[in-house]
XYZ file of C-alpha atoms in Angstrom:
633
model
C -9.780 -20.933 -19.002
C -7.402 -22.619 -21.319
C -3.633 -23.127 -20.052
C 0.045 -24.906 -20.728
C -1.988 -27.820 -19.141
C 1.472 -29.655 -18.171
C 2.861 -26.502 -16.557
C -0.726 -25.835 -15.401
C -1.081 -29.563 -13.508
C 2.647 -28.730 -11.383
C 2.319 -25.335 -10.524
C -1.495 -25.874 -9.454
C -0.353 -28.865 -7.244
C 2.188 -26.364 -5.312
C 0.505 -23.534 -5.531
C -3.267 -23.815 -5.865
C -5.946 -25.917 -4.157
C -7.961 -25.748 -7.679
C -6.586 -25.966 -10.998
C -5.322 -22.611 -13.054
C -8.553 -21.950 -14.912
C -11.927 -22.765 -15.588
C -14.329 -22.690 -18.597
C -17.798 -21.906 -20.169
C -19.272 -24.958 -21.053
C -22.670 -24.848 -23.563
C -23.791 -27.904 -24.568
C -20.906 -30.393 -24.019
C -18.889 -27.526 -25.713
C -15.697 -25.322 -24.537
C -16.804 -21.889 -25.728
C -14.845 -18.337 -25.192
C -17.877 -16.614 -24.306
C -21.624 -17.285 -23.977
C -23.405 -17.548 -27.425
C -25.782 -15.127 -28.236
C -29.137 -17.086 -27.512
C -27.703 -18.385 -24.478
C -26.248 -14.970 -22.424
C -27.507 -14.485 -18.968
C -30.399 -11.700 -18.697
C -31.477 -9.855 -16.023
C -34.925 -7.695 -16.479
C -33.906 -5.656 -13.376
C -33.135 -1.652 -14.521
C -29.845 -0.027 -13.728
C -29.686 3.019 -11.106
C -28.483 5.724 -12.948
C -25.314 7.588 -10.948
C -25.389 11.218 -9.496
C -23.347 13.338 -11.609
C -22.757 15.768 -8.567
C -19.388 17.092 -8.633
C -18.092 15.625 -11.773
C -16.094 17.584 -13.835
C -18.409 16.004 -17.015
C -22.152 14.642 -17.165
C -21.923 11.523 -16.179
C -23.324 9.294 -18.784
C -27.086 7.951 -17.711
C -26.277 3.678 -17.852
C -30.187 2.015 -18.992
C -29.039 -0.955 -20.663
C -25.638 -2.423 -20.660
C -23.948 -5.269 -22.557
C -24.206 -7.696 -19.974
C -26.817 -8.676 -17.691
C -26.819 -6.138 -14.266
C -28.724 -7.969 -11.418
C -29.216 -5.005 -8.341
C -29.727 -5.153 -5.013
C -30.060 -8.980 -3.086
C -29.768 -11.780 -4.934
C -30.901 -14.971 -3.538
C -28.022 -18.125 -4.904
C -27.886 -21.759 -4.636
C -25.696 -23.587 -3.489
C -25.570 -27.421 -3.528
C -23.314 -29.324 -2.323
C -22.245 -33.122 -3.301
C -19.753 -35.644 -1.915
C -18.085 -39.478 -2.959
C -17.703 -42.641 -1.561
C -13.678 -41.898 -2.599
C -14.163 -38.299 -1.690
C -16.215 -37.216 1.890
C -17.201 -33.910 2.622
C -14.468 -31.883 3.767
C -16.482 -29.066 5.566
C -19.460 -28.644 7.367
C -22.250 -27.106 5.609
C -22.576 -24.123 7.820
C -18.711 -23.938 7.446
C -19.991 -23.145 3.548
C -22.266 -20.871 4.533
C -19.588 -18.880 6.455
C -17.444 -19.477 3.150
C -20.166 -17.936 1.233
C -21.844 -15.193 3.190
C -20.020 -14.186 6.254
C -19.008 -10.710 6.410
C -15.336 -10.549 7.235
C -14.924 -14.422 6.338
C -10.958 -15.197 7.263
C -10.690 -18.578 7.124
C -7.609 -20.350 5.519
C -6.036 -16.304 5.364
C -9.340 -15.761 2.724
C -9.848 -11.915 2.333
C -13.560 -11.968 3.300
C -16.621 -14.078 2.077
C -17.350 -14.630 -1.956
C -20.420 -11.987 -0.737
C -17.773 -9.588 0.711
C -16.217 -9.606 -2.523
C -19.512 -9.051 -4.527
C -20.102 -6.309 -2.266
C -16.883 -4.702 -2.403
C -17.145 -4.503 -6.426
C -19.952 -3.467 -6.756
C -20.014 -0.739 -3.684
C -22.588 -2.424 -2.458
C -25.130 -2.789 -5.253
C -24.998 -6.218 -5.554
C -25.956 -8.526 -2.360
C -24.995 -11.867 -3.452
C -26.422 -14.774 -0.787
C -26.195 -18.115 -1.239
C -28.346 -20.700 0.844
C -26.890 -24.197 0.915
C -28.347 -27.507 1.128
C -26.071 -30.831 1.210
C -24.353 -32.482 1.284
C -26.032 -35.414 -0.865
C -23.747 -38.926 -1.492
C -23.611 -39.347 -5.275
C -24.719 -42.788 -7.115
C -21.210 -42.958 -8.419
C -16.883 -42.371 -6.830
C -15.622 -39.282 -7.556
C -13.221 -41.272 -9.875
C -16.200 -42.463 -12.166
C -17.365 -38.715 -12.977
C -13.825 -37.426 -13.934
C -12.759 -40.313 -16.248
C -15.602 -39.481 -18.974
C -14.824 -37.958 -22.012
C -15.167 -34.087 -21.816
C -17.583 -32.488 -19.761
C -20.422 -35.347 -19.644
C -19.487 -36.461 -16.560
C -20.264 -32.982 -15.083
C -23.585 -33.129 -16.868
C -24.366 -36.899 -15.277
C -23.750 -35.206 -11.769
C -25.684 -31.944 -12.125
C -29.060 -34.106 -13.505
C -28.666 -36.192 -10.670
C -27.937 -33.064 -7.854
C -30.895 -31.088 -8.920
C -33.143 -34.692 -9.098
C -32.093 -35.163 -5.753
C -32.766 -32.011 -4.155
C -35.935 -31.571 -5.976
C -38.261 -31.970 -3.302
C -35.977 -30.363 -0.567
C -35.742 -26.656 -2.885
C -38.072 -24.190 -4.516
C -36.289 -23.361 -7.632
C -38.022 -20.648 -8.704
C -37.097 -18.705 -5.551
C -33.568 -18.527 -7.758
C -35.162 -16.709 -10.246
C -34.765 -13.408 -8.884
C -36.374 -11.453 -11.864
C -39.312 -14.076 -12.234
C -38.578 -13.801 -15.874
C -38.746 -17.715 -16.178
C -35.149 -18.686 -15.932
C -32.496 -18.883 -12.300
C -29.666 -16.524 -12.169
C -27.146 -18.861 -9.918
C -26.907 -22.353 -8.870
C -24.283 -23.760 -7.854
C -22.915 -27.248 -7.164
C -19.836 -27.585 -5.055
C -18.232 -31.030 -4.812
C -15.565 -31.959 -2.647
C -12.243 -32.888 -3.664
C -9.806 -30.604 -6.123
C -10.556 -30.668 -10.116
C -8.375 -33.149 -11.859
C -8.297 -32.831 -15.499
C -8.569 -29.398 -17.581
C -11.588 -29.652 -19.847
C -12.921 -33.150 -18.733
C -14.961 -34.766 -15.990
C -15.855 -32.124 -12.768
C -13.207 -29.335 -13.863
C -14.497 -26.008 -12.652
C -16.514 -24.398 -15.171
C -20.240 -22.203 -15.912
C -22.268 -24.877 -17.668
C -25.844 -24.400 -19.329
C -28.767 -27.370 -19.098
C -32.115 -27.988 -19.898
C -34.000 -28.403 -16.935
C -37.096 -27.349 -15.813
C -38.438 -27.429 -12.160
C -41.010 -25.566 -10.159
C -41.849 -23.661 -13.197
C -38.141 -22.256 -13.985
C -35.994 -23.081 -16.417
C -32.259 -24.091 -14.713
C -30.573 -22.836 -17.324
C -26.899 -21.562 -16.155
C -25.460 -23.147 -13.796
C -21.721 -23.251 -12.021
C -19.597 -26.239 -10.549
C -16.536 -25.229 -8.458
C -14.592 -27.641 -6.362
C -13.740 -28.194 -2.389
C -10.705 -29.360 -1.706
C -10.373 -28.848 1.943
C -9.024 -25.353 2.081
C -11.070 -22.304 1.409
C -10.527 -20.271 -1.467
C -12.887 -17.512 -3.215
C -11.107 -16.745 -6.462
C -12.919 -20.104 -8.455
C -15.943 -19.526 -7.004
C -16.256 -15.878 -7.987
C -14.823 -16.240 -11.490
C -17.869 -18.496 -12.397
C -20.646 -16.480 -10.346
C -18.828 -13.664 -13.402
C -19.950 -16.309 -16.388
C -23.088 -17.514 -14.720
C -24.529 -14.419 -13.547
C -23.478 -11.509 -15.673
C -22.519 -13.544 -18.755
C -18.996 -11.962 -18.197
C -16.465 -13.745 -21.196
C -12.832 -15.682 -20.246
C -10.157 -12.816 -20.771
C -7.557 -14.158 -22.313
C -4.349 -12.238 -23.060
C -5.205 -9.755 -21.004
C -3.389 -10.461 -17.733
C -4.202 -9.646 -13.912
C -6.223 -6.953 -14.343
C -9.298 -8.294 -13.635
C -10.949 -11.621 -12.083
C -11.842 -12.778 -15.443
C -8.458 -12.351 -16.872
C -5.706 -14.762 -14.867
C -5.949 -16.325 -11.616
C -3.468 -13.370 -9.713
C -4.839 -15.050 -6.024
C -6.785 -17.422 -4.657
C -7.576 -15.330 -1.201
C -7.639 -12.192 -2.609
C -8.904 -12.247 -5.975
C -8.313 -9.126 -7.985
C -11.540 -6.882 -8.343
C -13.865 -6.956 -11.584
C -12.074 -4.598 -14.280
C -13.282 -0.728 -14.412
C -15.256 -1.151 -17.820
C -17.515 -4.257 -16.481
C -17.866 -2.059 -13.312
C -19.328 0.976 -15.479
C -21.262 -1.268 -17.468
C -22.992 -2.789 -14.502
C -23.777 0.722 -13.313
C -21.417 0.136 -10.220
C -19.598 3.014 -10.635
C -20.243 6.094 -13.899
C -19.077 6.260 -17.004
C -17.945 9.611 -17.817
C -18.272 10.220 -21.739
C -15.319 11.972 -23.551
C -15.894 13.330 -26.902
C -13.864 14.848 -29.621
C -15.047 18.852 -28.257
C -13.600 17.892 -24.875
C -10.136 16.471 -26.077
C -10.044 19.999 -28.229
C -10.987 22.400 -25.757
C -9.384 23.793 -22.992
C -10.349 22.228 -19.211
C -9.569 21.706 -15.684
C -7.411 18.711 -14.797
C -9.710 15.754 -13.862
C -9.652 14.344 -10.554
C -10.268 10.315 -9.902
C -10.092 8.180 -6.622
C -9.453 4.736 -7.447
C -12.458 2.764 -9.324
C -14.193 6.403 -8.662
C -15.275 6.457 -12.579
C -14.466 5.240 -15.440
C -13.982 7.520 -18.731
C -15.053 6.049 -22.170
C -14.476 7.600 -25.296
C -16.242 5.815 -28.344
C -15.143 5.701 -31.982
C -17.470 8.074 -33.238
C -18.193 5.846 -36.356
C -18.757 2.651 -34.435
C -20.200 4.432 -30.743
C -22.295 1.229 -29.619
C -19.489 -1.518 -30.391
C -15.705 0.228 -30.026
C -14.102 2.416 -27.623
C -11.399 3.122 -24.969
C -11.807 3.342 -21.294
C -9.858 4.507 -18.879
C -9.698 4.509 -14.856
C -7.460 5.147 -12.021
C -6.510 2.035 -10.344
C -4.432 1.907 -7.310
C -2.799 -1.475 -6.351
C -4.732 -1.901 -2.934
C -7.564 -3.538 -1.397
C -8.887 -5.915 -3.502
C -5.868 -4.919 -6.261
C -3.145 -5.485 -4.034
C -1.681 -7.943 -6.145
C -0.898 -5.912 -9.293
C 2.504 -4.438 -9.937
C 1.783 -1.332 -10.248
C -0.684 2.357 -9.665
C -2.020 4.704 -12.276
C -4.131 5.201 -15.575
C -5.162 1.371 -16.905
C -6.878 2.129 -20.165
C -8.846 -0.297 -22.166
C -10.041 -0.994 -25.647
C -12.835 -2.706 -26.204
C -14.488 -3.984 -29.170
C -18.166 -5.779 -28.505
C -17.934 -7.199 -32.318
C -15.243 -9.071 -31.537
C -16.139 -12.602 -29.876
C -14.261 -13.204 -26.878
C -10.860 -12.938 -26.517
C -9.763 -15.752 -29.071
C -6.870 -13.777 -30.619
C -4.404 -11.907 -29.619
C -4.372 -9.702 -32.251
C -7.914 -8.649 -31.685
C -9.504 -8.946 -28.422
C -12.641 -8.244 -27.132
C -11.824 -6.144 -24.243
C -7.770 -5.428 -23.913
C -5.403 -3.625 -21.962
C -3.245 -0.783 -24.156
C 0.232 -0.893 -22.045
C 1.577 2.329 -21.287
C 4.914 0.825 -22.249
C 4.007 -0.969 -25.841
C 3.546 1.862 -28.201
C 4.599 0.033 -31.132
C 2.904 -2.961 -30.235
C -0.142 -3.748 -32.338
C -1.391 -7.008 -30.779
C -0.365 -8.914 -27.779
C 2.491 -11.889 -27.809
C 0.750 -15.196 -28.517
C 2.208 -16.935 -26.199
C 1.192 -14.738 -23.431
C -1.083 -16.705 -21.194
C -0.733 -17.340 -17.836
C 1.154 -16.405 -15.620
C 2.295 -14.126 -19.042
C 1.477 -11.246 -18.825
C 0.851 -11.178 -15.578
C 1.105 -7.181 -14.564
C 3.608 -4.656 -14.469
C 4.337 -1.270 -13.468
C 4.639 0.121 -16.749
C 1.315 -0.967 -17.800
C 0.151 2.037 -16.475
C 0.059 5.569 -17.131
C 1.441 8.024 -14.595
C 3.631 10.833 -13.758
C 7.407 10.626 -14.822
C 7.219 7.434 -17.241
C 4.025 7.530 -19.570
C 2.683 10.707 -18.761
C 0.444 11.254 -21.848
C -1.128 9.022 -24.377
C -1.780 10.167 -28.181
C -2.368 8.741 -31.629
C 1.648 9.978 -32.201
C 3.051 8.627 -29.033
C 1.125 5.585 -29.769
C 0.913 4.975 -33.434
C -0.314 1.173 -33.166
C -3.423 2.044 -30.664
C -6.035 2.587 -33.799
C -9.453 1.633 -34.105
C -9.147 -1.744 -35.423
C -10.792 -0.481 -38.920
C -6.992 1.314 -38.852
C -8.111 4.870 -38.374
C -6.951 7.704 -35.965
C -8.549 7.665 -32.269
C -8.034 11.453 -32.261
C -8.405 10.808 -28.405
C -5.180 12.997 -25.998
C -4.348 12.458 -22.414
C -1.594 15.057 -21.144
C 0.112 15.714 -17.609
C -0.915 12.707 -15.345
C -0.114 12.555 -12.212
C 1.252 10.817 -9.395
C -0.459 7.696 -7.967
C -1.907 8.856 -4.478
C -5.223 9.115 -2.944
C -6.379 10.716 -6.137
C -4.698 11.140 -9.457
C -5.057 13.705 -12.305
C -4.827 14.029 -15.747
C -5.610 16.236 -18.409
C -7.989 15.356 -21.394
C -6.468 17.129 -24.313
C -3.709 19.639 -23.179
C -2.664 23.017 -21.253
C -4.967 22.174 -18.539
C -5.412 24.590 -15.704
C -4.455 23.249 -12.173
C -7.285 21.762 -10.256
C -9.019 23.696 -7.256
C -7.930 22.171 -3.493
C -9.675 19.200 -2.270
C -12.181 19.548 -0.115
C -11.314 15.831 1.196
C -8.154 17.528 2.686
C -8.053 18.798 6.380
C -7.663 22.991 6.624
C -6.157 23.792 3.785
C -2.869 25.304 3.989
C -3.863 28.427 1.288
C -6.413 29.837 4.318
C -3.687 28.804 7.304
C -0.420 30.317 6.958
C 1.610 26.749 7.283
C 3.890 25.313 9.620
C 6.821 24.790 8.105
C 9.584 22.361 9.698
C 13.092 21.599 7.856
C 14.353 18.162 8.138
C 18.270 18.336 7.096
C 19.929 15.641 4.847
C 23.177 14.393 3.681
C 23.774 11.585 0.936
C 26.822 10.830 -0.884
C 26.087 9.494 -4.388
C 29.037 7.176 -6.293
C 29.849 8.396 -9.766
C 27.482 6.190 -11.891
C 26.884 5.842 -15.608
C 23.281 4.251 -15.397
C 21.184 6.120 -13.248
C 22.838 4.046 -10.541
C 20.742 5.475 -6.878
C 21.293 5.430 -2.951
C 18.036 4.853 -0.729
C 17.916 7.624 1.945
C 15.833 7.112 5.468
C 13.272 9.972 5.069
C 12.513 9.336 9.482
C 8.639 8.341 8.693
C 8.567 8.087 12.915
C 9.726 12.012 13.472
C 7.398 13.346 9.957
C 4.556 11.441 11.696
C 4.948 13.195 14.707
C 5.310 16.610 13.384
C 2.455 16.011 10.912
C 0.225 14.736 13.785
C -0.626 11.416 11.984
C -0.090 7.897 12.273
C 3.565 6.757 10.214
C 0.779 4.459 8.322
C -1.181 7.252 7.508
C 1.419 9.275 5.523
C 0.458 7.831 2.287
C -3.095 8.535 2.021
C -3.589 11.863 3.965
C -0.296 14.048 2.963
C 0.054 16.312 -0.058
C 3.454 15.669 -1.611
C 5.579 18.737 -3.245
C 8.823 19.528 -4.871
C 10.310 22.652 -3.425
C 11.855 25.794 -5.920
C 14.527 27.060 -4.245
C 12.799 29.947 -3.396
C 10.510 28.234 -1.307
C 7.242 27.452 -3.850
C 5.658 24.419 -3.587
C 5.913 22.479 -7.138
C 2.689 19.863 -7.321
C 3.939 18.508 -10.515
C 6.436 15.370 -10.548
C 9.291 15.155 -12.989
C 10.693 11.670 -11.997
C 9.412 8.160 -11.241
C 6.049 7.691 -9.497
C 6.348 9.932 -6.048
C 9.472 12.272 -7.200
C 11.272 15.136 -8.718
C 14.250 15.879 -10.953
C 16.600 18.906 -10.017
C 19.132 21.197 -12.034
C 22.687 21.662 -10.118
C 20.763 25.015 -8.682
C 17.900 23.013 -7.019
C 15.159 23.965 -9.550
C 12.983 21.416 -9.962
C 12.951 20.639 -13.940
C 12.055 17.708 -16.159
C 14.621 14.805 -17.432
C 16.339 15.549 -20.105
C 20.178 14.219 -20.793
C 20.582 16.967 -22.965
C 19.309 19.388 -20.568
C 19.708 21.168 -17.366
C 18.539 17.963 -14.818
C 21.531 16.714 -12.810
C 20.065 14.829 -9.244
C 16.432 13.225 -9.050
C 15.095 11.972 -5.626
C 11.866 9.496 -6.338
C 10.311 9.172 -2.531
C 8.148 6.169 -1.801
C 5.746 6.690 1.149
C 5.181 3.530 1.954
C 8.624 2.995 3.441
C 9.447 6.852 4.113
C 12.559 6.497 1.793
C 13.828 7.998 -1.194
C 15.956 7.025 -4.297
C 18.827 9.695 -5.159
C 20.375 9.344 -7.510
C 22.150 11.594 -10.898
C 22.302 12.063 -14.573
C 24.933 9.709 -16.050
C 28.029 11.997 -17.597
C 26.531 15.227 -16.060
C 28.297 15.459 -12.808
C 32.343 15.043 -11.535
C 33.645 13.975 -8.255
C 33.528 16.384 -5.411
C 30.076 18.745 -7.116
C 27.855 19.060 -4.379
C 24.034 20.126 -4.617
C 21.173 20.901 -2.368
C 17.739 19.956 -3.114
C 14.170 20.072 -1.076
C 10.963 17.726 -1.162
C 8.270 18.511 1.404
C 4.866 16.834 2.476
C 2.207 19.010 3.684
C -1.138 17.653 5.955
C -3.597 20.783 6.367
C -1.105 23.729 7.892
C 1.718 21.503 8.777
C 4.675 21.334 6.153
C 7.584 18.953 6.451
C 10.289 19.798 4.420
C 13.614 18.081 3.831
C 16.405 19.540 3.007
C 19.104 17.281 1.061
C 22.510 18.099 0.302
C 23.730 15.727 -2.392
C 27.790 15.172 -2.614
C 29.271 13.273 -5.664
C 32.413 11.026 -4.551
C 35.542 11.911 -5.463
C 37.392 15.381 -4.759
C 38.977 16.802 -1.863
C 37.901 17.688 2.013
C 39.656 19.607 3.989
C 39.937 17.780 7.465
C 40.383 20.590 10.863
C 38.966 18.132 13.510
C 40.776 14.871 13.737
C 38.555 13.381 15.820
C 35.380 13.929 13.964
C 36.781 12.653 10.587
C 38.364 9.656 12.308
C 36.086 7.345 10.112
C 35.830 7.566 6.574
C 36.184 6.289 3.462
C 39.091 3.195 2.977
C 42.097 4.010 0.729
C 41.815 7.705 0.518
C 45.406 9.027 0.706
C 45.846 12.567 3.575
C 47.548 15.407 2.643
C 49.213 18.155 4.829
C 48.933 21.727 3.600
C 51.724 21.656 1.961
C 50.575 18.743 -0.490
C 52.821 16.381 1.106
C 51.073 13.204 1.702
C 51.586 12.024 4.784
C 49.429 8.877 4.753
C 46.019 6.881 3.803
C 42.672 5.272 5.698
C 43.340 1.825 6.607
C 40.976 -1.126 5.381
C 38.570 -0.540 8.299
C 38.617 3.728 7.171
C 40.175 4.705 9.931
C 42.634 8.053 10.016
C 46.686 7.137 10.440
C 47.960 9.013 13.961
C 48.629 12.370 12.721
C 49.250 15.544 14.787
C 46.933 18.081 15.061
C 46.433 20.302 12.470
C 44.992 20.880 9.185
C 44.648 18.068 6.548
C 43.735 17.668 3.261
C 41.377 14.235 2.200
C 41.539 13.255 -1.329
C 37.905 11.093 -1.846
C 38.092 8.174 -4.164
């Protein structure tokens, strides 16, 4: 994949054993995706998914747009070395590399068949035998000076020539339709030069051996140090015929190199298209009638809603992903939605891509910033859709997401949630709540809860720009109560706002995991104009919260009490916080207790006399007994 190549040759030095990118290579050419005549096929038929449970029929997947190998597939690997360049592994230490379940080596996060597995939920079995390594005719040096890619092509003819009479080809051709699905060549020592000599890249050939045609092929480099991200990026061109993603960011393995070790799982869309997960078909009578919220685990489906005009070529997808696992490395949880366009050749142009990612956060944005390649645009939170930031998406909130003929979508997404073990969102609007999950342990509508109060106190500084103060929520002592593991909060508690009268409020009004309160504790949704005063936004992870208020809405001394609570199966943890603004007066009756405080504030006896001030370390001045009055800066 093309890059800055000078800022692309320093950072890969420090940062990567490979290069940032590699390439499709047909016929001595660069090209941005495989050319019609020459995308991979497989004859293999897709399993259709079980639409058990699903809110929606889950759309029967026969024929996708790229080619959907199932079940084990048998891979090549062949491996090559220089008389400037050894072999810098053992070949069974590439067969660990390739296939071992659990592989770890060099802090990898499992095998490149671990990571086939893992996408596809174990559809797709990818194995790799290896044979090598083979001493080429020429250095290492010799191959990389020639002009473009020929020196690759000198190498391959001679690898396969070599280890003609050591390998059946046509076991490779897993669909014995004539042609090999993957063989690779792996050659020791790092790529040198972007789009010359032995750079990384899916190339195409000519040759014929034991009655197959060895058409695609891949070439990834060995410098020393395992990696999986190269080698799993080009299995995407050579197998499935899967296109470079340009300007599209970290969202997927075939967008930007995110991490070597743990590379970033296939997008939603290619997932769905493969038949690895179910596409679940929107129309125009679903966005217009009146449903139940939907309910998604991460990469659980992924919803497609075509342009009605265009249904086999344009459309937007959307899916829940979460950043963990094999997305750890994104920025952010919630909605990702796509729009794709299979008239559209590659992703050439950033004002019309192939397959792109609509940002929650760029709703006057009509195409994506040239210059955004690598590491640009990386990923952010905002990128997503979720509770308390982008909760909805529309043709008016976004009026530059069209079809690209210009036209309406007509397509409404209202009330998503927060980012936790499942997320919901409403197609249309005025969506009914969804029923309890049955994932949960006993649920707490047939067990009359537990309900423990953990008390609070935070003392906020008058701030004009939403200015906050991180609060210990005691993750050890909710554990505990909640008869979980600390690490465990995350996944397996329900998280509320509580009314004041005690009702549990499921629906967030501030950032991610959090709730914004009026000055009577009601739980209500931002607005500067409007009643919301104090919001606390909880992260789970850490057990802490962010408190903070409403810039110009609150006055030194104004004091308010608001409640969050987590809930696992009859147990309820709820804490109680009672949120003082600085400033004002306290009225001191136990010297002892207020020894420490605040430095500067001036004391006052009862009479309003003062009588003297906190010293730089806080501390009281000797007074006598009695009754004092504190005035808080």
């Amino acid at each position: 994949m093309k890059t800055k190549i000078a800022f692309g040759l320093l950072l890969g030095s420090l940062l990567f054993p490979t290069m940032l990118f590699a390439d499709i290579v047909y016929q001595g050419k660069r090209v941005q995706e495989w050319p019609e005549e020459a995308r991979p096929t497989f004859t293999g038929s897709k399993a259709s998914a079980s639409s058990s449970g699903l809110a929606r029929a889950v759309a029967t997947q026969t024929k996708g747009h790229y080619a959907a190998p199932k079940g084990k597939i048998y891979s090549l690997t062949l491996l090559v070395d220089f008389s400037d360049q050894a072999a810098p592994v053992t070949v069974s230490e590439v067969e660990e590399w390739l296939n071992k379940e659990g592989f770890n080596r060099d802090g990898c996060n499992g095998s490149v068949r671990d990571y086939y597995l893992d996408v596809s939920n174990g559809q797709l079995d990818l194995t790799n035998e290896v044979y090598g390594w083979y001493r080429a005719k020429h250095p290492k040096s010799w191959y990389e000076s020639l002009q473009g890619y020929s020196g690759s092509d000198s190498l391959m003819k001679e690898v396969f020539a070599y280890f003609d009479s050591q390998v059946d080809f046509s076991r490779y051709d897993n669909d014995k339709d004539g042609t090999t699905e993957a063989i690779n060549i792996v050659y020791a020592g790092a790529g040198q030069t972007w789009g010359q000599g032995l750079w990384p890249h899916s190339g195409w050939s000519s040759e014929r051996r034991d009655g197959v045609r060895l058409t695609h092929h891949q070439m990834t480099d060995m410098p020393g140090k395992f990696s999986i991200y190269v080698f799993v990026h080009e299995s995407g061109h050579m197998i499935f015929g899967w296109p470079d993603l340009y300007w599209y960011g970290d969202y997927c393995t075939m967008g930007n190199r995110a991490n070597d070790l743990n590379p970033v799982a296939i997008n939603d869309f290619y997932r769905a298209d493969q038949g690895w997960i179910p596409f679940v078909d929107i129309t125009s009578d679903d966005v217009n009638n009146v449903t139940g919220l939907e309910v998604s685990k991460p990469g659980e489906f992924c919803y497609r809603y075509k342009n009605p005009n265009r249904p086999n070529q344009e459309g937007l997808v959307w899916s829940y992903v979460r950043n963990t696992g094999r997305d750890k490395v994104l920025a952010g949880s919630g909605l990702l939605m796509q729009h794709y366009d299979f008239s559209i050749e590659g992703n050439s142009a950033s004002d019309k891509l192939g397959l792109r990612i609509v940002h929650a956060n760029a709703a006057g944005k009509s195409s994506d910033n040239p210059g955004d390649q690598w590491p640009s645009p990386g990923s952010t939170a905002n990128t997503f859709f979720k509770s308390g930031t982008y909760s909805e998406f529309s043709d008016e909130a976004y009026p530059a997401i069209r079809w690209y003929n210009g036209t309406k979508t007509g397509l409404k997404i209202t009330d998503i949630g927060t980012p936790g073990e499942t997320l919901t969102f409403c197609i249309g609007e005025n969506c009914s709540e969804p029923s309890s999950s049955s994932s949960e342990p006993a649920s707490s509508s047939a067990v009359e809860p537990t309900i423990q109060k953990i008390a609070l106190d935070v003392t906020l500084p008058l701030d004009n720009n939403y200015g906050y103060v991180t609060l210990d929520l005691k993750g050890s002592e909710v554990a505990q109560i909640l008869g979980i593991k600390k690490t465990e909060i995350e996944d397996k508690v329900s998280f509320y706002g509580v009314e004041p009268n005690g009702t549990l409020n499921s629906r967030t009004t501030g950032e991610g995991t959090g709730h914004w309160f009026d000055a009577d504790g009601k739980i209500v949704a931002w607005d500067p104009n409007g009643s919301s005063v104090v919001f606390s936004n909880v992260d789970l992870t850490t057990m802490t919260t962010k408190i903070g208020h409403m810039p110009n809405k609150v006055k030194s001394g104004d004091s308010f009490t608001i409640k969050q609570a987590l809930v696992y199966g009859s147990k309820q943890v709820t804490f109680e916080i009672k949120v003082t603004i600085e400033g004002g007066t306290t009225v001191i009756t136990n010297l002892r207790k207020a020894k420490y405080g605040k430095s500067g504030n001036m004391i006052f006896n009862v009479l309003g006399k003062p009588v003297g001030a906190r010293n730089a370390s806080g501390e009281m001045p000797d007074l006598p007994k009695g009754m004092y009055v504190e005035v808080v800066k």
